[in-house]
Amino acid sequence: MVRAIYPGSFDPPTNGHQDIIKRASEIFDQLTVAVLENPRKDALFSHEERAEMLEKICAPYDNVEVDYFRGLLIEYANRKDARIIIKGLRAMSDFEFEFQMALVNRKLDSRIETVFMMTNSKYSYLSSSIVKEIASFGGDIRPLVPPKIYEIIIKKVPQQ
Ligand code: ADP
């Protein structure tokens, strides 16, 4: 049984995140999508709201659960008995930071393996910040986020 964790802020989730969740759920036996509850990082959505949106997105996948965590990812992975951490890669700009994090995490616990999944080219430009920015200017974010969570996002993003 191979368990994997897909961690992130998901503030809010996008089609890019959904694509990684679907593909990872087809590779691993059990997938936990883990919302980072980071008090230092200003999130627009609370971790409960982010987890609620992810629950809607993950509902079709029987082997996917949603959870949240704070503190060290490695400790959380050990608590969940997971040895695989999944990261999505969009561009070289993601690579440098993720490369460093993967090596640090391996240093902290050599049993943990970080697996990188290349973005779907359709979503290579897509990020949570872009979604918030477009929505704040009244742009149409329907092509960027799963339909199930569109209304939740629109209601929360402050208009400029
Ligand atoms: P973080 O706070 O870790 O940057 P995000 O919520 O932005 O969290 O992203 C969570 C994970 O999803 C990261 O591994 C990120 O690289 C990946 N990701 C984000 N957007 C995309 C996308 N459009 N395509 C593929 N992976 C993505």
PDB file of C-alpha atoms and ligand atoms in Angstrom:
ATOM      1  CA  MET A   1       0.000   0.000   0.000  1.00  0.00           C
ATOM      2  CA  VAL A   2       1.701   3.218  -1.135  1.00  0.00           C
ATOM      3  CA  ARG A   3       0.456   6.364   0.577  1.00  0.00           C
ATOM      4  CA  ALA A   4       1.263   9.809  -0.792  1.00  0.00           C
ATOM      5  CA  ILE A   5       0.727  13.332   0.477  1.00  0.00           C
ATOM      6  CA  TYR A   6       0.035  16.300  -1.785  1.00  0.00           C
ATOM      7  CA  PRO A   7       0.678  19.391   0.359  1.00  0.00           C
ATOM      8  CA  GLY A   8      -0.006  23.016  -0.478  1.00  0.00           C
ATOM      9  CA  SER A   9      -1.740  26.244   0.422  1.00  0.00           C
ATOM     10  CA  PHE A  10      -4.606  25.766  -2.066  1.00  0.00           C
ATOM     11  CA  ASP A  11      -5.715  29.380  -1.543  1.00  0.00           C
ATOM     12  CA  PRO A  12      -7.914  28.652  -3.511  1.00  0.00           C
ATOM     13  CA  PRO A  13      -7.626  25.314  -5.367  1.00  0.00           C
ATOM     14  CA  THR A  14      -7.421  25.606  -9.178  1.00  0.00           C
ATOM     15  CA  ASN A  15      -7.785  23.360 -12.219  1.00  0.00           C
ATOM     16  CA  GLY A  16      -4.003  22.847 -12.011  1.00  0.00           C
ATOM     17  CA  HIS A  17      -4.344  21.374  -8.508  1.00  0.00           C
ATOM     18  CA  GLN A  18      -7.310  19.255  -9.576  1.00  0.00           C
ATOM     19  CA  ASP A  19      -5.306  17.832 -12.461  1.00  0.00           C
ATOM     20  CA  ILE A  20      -2.451  16.780 -10.153  1.00  0.00           C
ATOM     21  CA  ILE A  21      -4.928  15.228  -7.667  1.00  0.00           C
ATOM     22  CA  LYS A  22      -6.592  13.167 -10.400  1.00  0.00           C
ATOM     23  CA  ARG A  23      -3.300  11.960 -11.872  1.00  0.00           C
ATOM     24  CA  ALA A  24      -1.745  11.177  -8.473  1.00  0.00           C
ATOM     25  CA  SER A  25      -4.862   9.257  -7.397  1.00  0.00           C
ATOM     26  CA  GLU A  26      -4.348   7.011 -10.421  1.00  0.00           C
ATOM     27  CA  ILE A  27      -0.744   6.237  -9.455  1.00  0.00           C
ATOM     28  CA  PHE A  28      -0.842   5.852  -5.659  1.00  0.00           C
ATOM     29  CA  ASP A  29      -3.044   3.594  -3.528  1.00  0.00           C
ATOM     30  CA  GLN A  30      -3.938   6.326  -1.047  1.00  0.00           C
ATOM     31  CA  LEU A  31      -3.594  10.098  -1.479  1.00  0.00           C
ATOM     32  CA  THR A  32      -3.940  12.753   1.220  1.00  0.00           C
ATOM     33  CA  VAL A  33      -4.368  16.315   0.006  1.00  0.00           C
ATOM     34  CA  ALA A  34      -2.962  18.298   2.928  1.00  0.00           C
ATOM     35  CA  VAL A  35      -3.791  21.966   3.417  1.00  0.00           C
ATOM     36  CA  LEU A  36      -0.996  23.924   5.018  1.00  0.00           C
ATOM     37  CA  GLU A  37      -2.277  25.819   8.037  1.00  0.00           C
ATOM     38  CA  ASN A  38       0.461  28.402   8.040  1.00  0.00           C
ATOM     39  CA  PRO A  39      -0.218  31.274  10.414  1.00  0.00           C
ATOM     40  CA  ARG A  40       2.639  33.350   8.916  1.00  0.00           C
ATOM     41  CA  LYS A  41       1.373  33.218   5.356  1.00  0.00           C
ATOM     42  CA  ASP A  42      -1.624  35.471   4.773  1.00  0.00           C
ATOM     43  CA  ALA A  43      -4.280  33.313   3.220  1.00  0.00           C
ATOM     44  CA  LEU A  44      -7.534  34.723   1.867  1.00  0.00           C
ATOM     45  CA  PHE A  45      -9.436  31.545   2.713  1.00  0.00           C
ATOM     46  CA  SER A  46      -9.266  29.899   6.142  1.00  0.00           C
ATOM     47  CA  HIS A  47      -7.825  26.400   6.219  1.00  0.00           C
ATOM     48  CA  GLU A  48     -11.339  25.067   6.866  1.00  0.00           C
ATOM     49  CA  GLU A  49     -12.639  26.826   3.733  1.00  0.00           C
ATOM     50  CA  ARG A  50      -9.723  25.556   1.660  1.00  0.00           C
ATOM     51  CA  ALA A  51     -10.283  22.006   2.926  1.00  0.00           C
ATOM     52  CA  GLU A  52     -14.031  22.292   2.205  1.00  0.00           C
ATOM     53  CA  MET A  53     -13.347  23.293  -1.419  1.00  0.00           C
ATOM     54  CA  LEU A  54     -10.881  20.416  -1.780  1.00  0.00           C
ATOM     55  CA  GLU A  55     -13.453  17.974  -0.343  1.00  0.00           C
ATOM     56  CA  LYS A  56     -15.795  18.907  -3.185  1.00  0.00           C
ATOM     57  CA  ILE A  57     -13.043  18.458  -5.767  1.00  0.00           C
ATOM     58  CA  CYS A  58     -11.857  15.132  -4.306  1.00  0.00           C
ATOM     59  CA  ALA A  59     -15.326  13.617  -3.806  1.00  0.00           C
ATOM     60  CA  PRO A  60     -15.178  11.544  -7.042  1.00  0.00           C
ATOM     61  CA  TYR A  61     -11.945   9.818  -5.999  1.00  0.00           C
ATOM     62  CA  ASP A  62     -12.417   6.993  -3.481  1.00  0.00           C
ATOM     63  CA  ASN A  63      -8.731   6.814  -2.534  1.00  0.00           C
ATOM     64  CA  VAL A  64      -8.295  10.546  -1.837  1.00  0.00           C
ATOM     65  CA  GLU A  65      -8.815  12.256   1.518  1.00  0.00           C
ATOM     66  CA  VAL A  66      -8.433  15.901   2.554  1.00  0.00           C
ATOM     67  CA  ASP A  67      -6.707  16.957   5.751  1.00  0.00           C
ATOM     68  CA  TYR A  68      -4.772  19.908   7.141  1.00  0.00           C
ATOM     69  CA  PHE A  69      -1.504  20.223   8.982  1.00  0.00           C
ATOM     70  CA  ARG A  70       0.822  22.722  10.581  1.00  0.00           C
ATOM     71  CA  GLY A  71       4.516  22.455  11.351  1.00  0.00           C
ATOM     72  CA  LEU A  72       6.998  20.226   9.611  1.00  0.00           C
ATOM     73  CA  LEU A  73       5.753  18.340   6.581  1.00  0.00           C
ATOM     74  CA  ILE A  74       8.098  15.459   7.360  1.00  0.00           C
ATOM     75  CA  GLU A  75       6.566  14.962  10.796  1.00  0.00           C
ATOM     76  CA  TYR A  76       3.093  15.116   9.328  1.00  0.00           C
ATOM     77  CA  ALA A  77       4.069  12.546   6.663  1.00  0.00           C
ATOM     78  CA  ASN A  78       5.334  10.216   9.392  1.00  0.00           C
ATOM     79  CA  ARG A  79       2.121  10.617  11.374  1.00  0.00           C
ATOM     80  CA  LYS A  80       0.185   9.645   8.248  1.00  0.00           C
ATOM     81  CA  ASP A  81       2.574   6.757   7.577  1.00  0.00           C
ATOM     82  CA  ALA A  82       3.295   8.195   4.101  1.00  0.00           C
ATOM     83  CA  ARG A  83       6.686   8.023   2.405  1.00  0.00           C
ATOM     84  CA  ILE A  84       5.841   9.967  -0.744  1.00  0.00           C
ATOM     85  CA  ILE A  85       5.420  13.732  -1.032  1.00  0.00           C
ATOM     86  CA  ILE A  86       3.965  14.974  -4.309  1.00  0.00           C
ATOM     87  CA  LYS A  87       4.817  18.369  -5.755  1.00  0.00           C
ATOM     88  CA  GLY A  88       3.568  19.904  -8.968  1.00  0.00           C
ATOM     89  CA  LEU A  89       6.105  21.619 -11.213  1.00  0.00           C
ATOM     90  CA  ARG A  90       5.092  24.407 -13.542  1.00  0.00           C
ATOM     91  CA  ALA A  91       8.289  26.128 -14.608  1.00  0.00           C
ATOM     92  CA  MET A  92      11.948  26.463 -13.810  1.00  0.00           C
ATOM     93  CA  SER A  93      10.953  29.106 -11.265  1.00  0.00           C
ATOM     94  CA  ASP A  94       9.191  26.389  -9.189  1.00  0.00           C
ATOM     95  CA  PHE A  95      12.157  24.083  -9.566  1.00  0.00           C
ATOM     96  CA  GLU A  96      14.778  25.918  -7.544  1.00  0.00           C
ATOM     97  CA  PHE A  97      12.701  26.214  -4.390  1.00  0.00           C
ATOM     98  CA  GLU A  98      11.221  22.735  -4.692  1.00  0.00           C
ATOM     99  CA  PHE A  99      14.645  21.202  -5.306  1.00  0.00           C
ATOM    100  CA  GLN A 100      15.926  22.780  -2.100  1.00  0.00           C
ATOM    101  CA  MET A 101      12.863  21.658  -0.112  1.00  0.00           C
ATOM    102  CA  ALA A 102      13.125  18.103  -1.418  1.00  0.00           C
ATOM    103  CA  LEU A 103      16.781  17.895  -0.388  1.00  0.00           C
ATOM    104  CA  VAL A 104      16.106  19.412   3.043  1.00  0.00           C
ATOM    105  CA  ASN A 105      13.245  16.989   3.621  1.00  0.00           C
ATOM    106  CA  ARG A 106      15.450  14.072   2.608  1.00  0.00           C
ATOM    107  CA  LYS A 107      18.124  15.302   5.008  1.00  0.00           C
ATOM    108  CA  LEU A 108      15.537  15.412   7.806  1.00  0.00           C
ATOM    109  CA  ASP A 109      14.200  11.968   6.962  1.00  0.00           C
ATOM    110  CA  SER A 110      15.893   9.841   4.305  1.00  0.00           C
ATOM    111  CA  ARG A 111      12.886   7.505   4.015  1.00  0.00           C
ATOM    112  CA  ILE A 112      10.750  10.258   2.496  1.00  0.00           C
ATOM    113  CA  GLU A 113      10.793  10.574  -1.290  1.00  0.00           C
ATOM    114  CA  THR A 114       9.560  13.691  -3.133  1.00  0.00           C
ATOM    115  CA  VAL A 115       7.886  12.905  -6.438  1.00  0.00           C
ATOM    116  CA  PHE A 116       7.500  15.741  -8.936  1.00  0.00           C
ATOM    117  CA  MET A 117       4.616  15.741 -11.358  1.00  0.00           C
ATOM    118  CA  MET A 118       4.899  17.964 -14.400  1.00  0.00           C
ATOM    119  CA  THR A 119       2.005  20.327 -14.901  1.00  0.00           C
ATOM    120  CA  ASN A 120      -0.467  19.684 -17.657  1.00  0.00           C
ATOM    121  CA  SER A 121       0.568  22.220 -20.336  1.00  0.00           C
ATOM    122  CA  LYS A 122      -3.011  23.570 -20.277  1.00  0.00           C
ATOM    123  CA  TYR A 123      -2.413  24.774 -16.707  1.00  0.00           C
ATOM    124  CA  SER A 124       1.234  25.760 -16.753  1.00  0.00           C
ATOM    125  CA  TYR A 125       0.388  29.448 -16.284  1.00  0.00           C
ATOM    126  CA  LEU A 126      -2.167  28.833 -13.546  1.00  0.00           C
ATOM    127  CA  SER A 127      -1.723  29.704  -9.875  1.00  0.00           C
ATOM    128  CA  SER A 128      -3.961  30.561  -6.929  1.00  0.00           C
ATOM    129  CA  SER A 129      -2.673  34.156  -6.979  1.00  0.00           C
ATOM    130  CA  ILE A 130      -3.587  34.589 -10.655  1.00  0.00           C
ATOM    131  CA  VAL A 131      -7.106  33.342  -9.920  1.00  0.00           C
ATOM    132  CA  LYS A 132      -7.487  35.828  -7.038  1.00  0.00           C
ATOM    133  CA  GLU A 133      -6.109  38.677  -9.102  1.00  0.00           C
ATOM    134  CA  ILE A 134      -8.381  38.072 -12.094  1.00  0.00           C
ATOM    135  CA  ALA A 135     -11.435  37.624  -9.837  1.00  0.00           C
ATOM    136  CA  SER A 136     -10.633  40.823  -7.939  1.00  0.00           C
ATOM    137  CA  PHE A 137     -10.817  42.793 -11.205  1.00  0.00           C
ATOM    138  CA  GLY A 138     -14.113  41.173 -12.160  1.00  0.00           C
ATOM    139  CA  GLY A 139     -12.564  38.872 -14.789  1.00  0.00           C
ATOM    140  CA  ASP A 140     -14.081  35.488 -15.603  1.00  0.00           C
ATOM    141  CA  ILE A 141     -12.325  32.743 -13.618  1.00  0.00           C
ATOM    142  CA  ARG A 142     -14.676  29.983 -14.778  1.00  0.00           C
ATOM    143  CA  PRO A 143     -12.060  28.468 -17.130  1.00  0.00           C
ATOM    144  CA  LEU A 144      -9.501  28.382 -14.286  1.00  0.00           C
ATOM    145  CA  VAL A 145     -11.236  26.680 -11.358  1.00  0.00           C
ATOM    146  CA  PRO A 146     -13.419  23.590 -10.889  1.00  0.00           C
ATOM    147  CA  PRO A 147     -17.123  24.522 -11.408  1.00  0.00           C
ATOM    148  CA  LYS A 148     -18.039  23.122  -7.945  1.00  0.00           C
ATOM    149  CA  ILE A 149     -16.054  25.827  -6.150  1.00  0.00           C
ATOM    150  CA  TYR A 150     -16.515  28.779  -8.517  1.00  0.00           C
ATOM    151  CA  GLU A 151     -19.279  30.433  -6.450  1.00  0.00           C
ATOM    152  CA  ILE A 152     -17.365  30.039  -3.175  1.00  0.00           C
ATOM    153  CA  ILE A 153     -14.350  31.812  -4.673  1.00  0.00           C
ATOM    154  CA  ILE A 154     -16.309  34.632  -6.290  1.00  0.00           C
ATOM    155  CA  LYS A 155     -18.118  35.400  -3.021  1.00  0.00           C
ATOM    156  CA  LYS A 156     -14.903  35.669  -1.036  1.00  0.00           C
ATOM    157  CA  VAL A 157     -12.502  37.579  -3.302  1.00  0.00           C
ATOM    158  CA  PRO A 158     -12.670  41.316  -2.551  1.00  0.00           C
ATOM    159  CA  GLN A 159     -13.394  43.455  -5.608  1.00  0.00           C
ATOM    160  CA  GLN A 160     -10.916  46.192  -6.539  1.00  0.00           C
TER     161      GLN A 160
HETATM  162  P1  ADP B   1       2.406  26.399  -2.148  1.00  0.00           P
HETATM  163  O1  ADP B   1       2.012  27.232  -0.985  1.00  0.00           O
HETATM  164  O2  ADP B   1       3.139  25.124  -1.812  1.00  0.00           O
HETATM  165  O3  ADP B   1       3.036  27.161  -3.290  1.00  0.00           O
HETATM  166  P2  ADP B   1       0.117  25.968  -3.848  1.00  0.00           P
HETATM  167  O4  ADP B   1      -1.233  25.832  -3.296  1.00  0.00           O
HETATM  168  O5  ADP B   1       0.411  27.157  -4.692  1.00  0.00           O
HETATM  169  O6  ADP B   1       1.045  25.819  -2.625  1.00  0.00           O
HETATM  170  O7  ADP B   1       0.477  24.677  -4.703  1.00  0.00           O
HETATM  171  C1  ADP B   1       0.452  23.391  -4.142  1.00  0.00           C
HETATM  172  C2  ADP B   1       1.186  22.450  -5.054  1.00  0.00           C
HETATM  173  O8  ADP B   1       0.542  22.409  -6.320  1.00  0.00           O
HETATM  174  C3  ADP B   1       2.639  22.850  -5.336  1.00  0.00           C
HETATM  175  O9  ADP B   1       3.398  21.652  -5.426  1.00  0.00           O
HETATM  176  C4  ADP B   1       2.555  23.532  -6.683  1.00  0.00           C
HETATM  177  O10 ADP B   1       3.758  23.430  -7.404  1.00  0.00           O
HETATM  178  C5  ADP B   1       1.447  22.729  -7.349  1.00  0.00           C
HETATM  179  N1  ADP B   1       0.745  23.508  -8.375  1.00  0.00           N
HETATM  180  C6  ADP B   1       0.153  24.709  -8.238  1.00  0.00           C
HETATM  181  N2  ADP B   1      -0.404  25.129  -9.397  1.00  0.00           N
HETATM  182  C7  ADP B   1      -0.141  24.143 -10.310  1.00  0.00           C
HETATM  183  C8  ADP B   1      -0.418  23.973 -11.716  1.00  0.00           C
HETATM  184  N3  ADP B   1      -1.053  24.914 -12.412  1.00  0.00           N
HETATM  185  N4  ADP B   1       0.015  22.842 -12.310  1.00  0.00           N
HETATM  186  C9  ADP B   1       0.690  21.914 -11.594  1.00  0.00           C
HETATM  187  N5  ADP B   1       0.992  22.005 -10.281  1.00  0.00           N
HETATM  188  C10 ADP B   1       0.581  23.107  -9.645  1.00  0.00           C
END
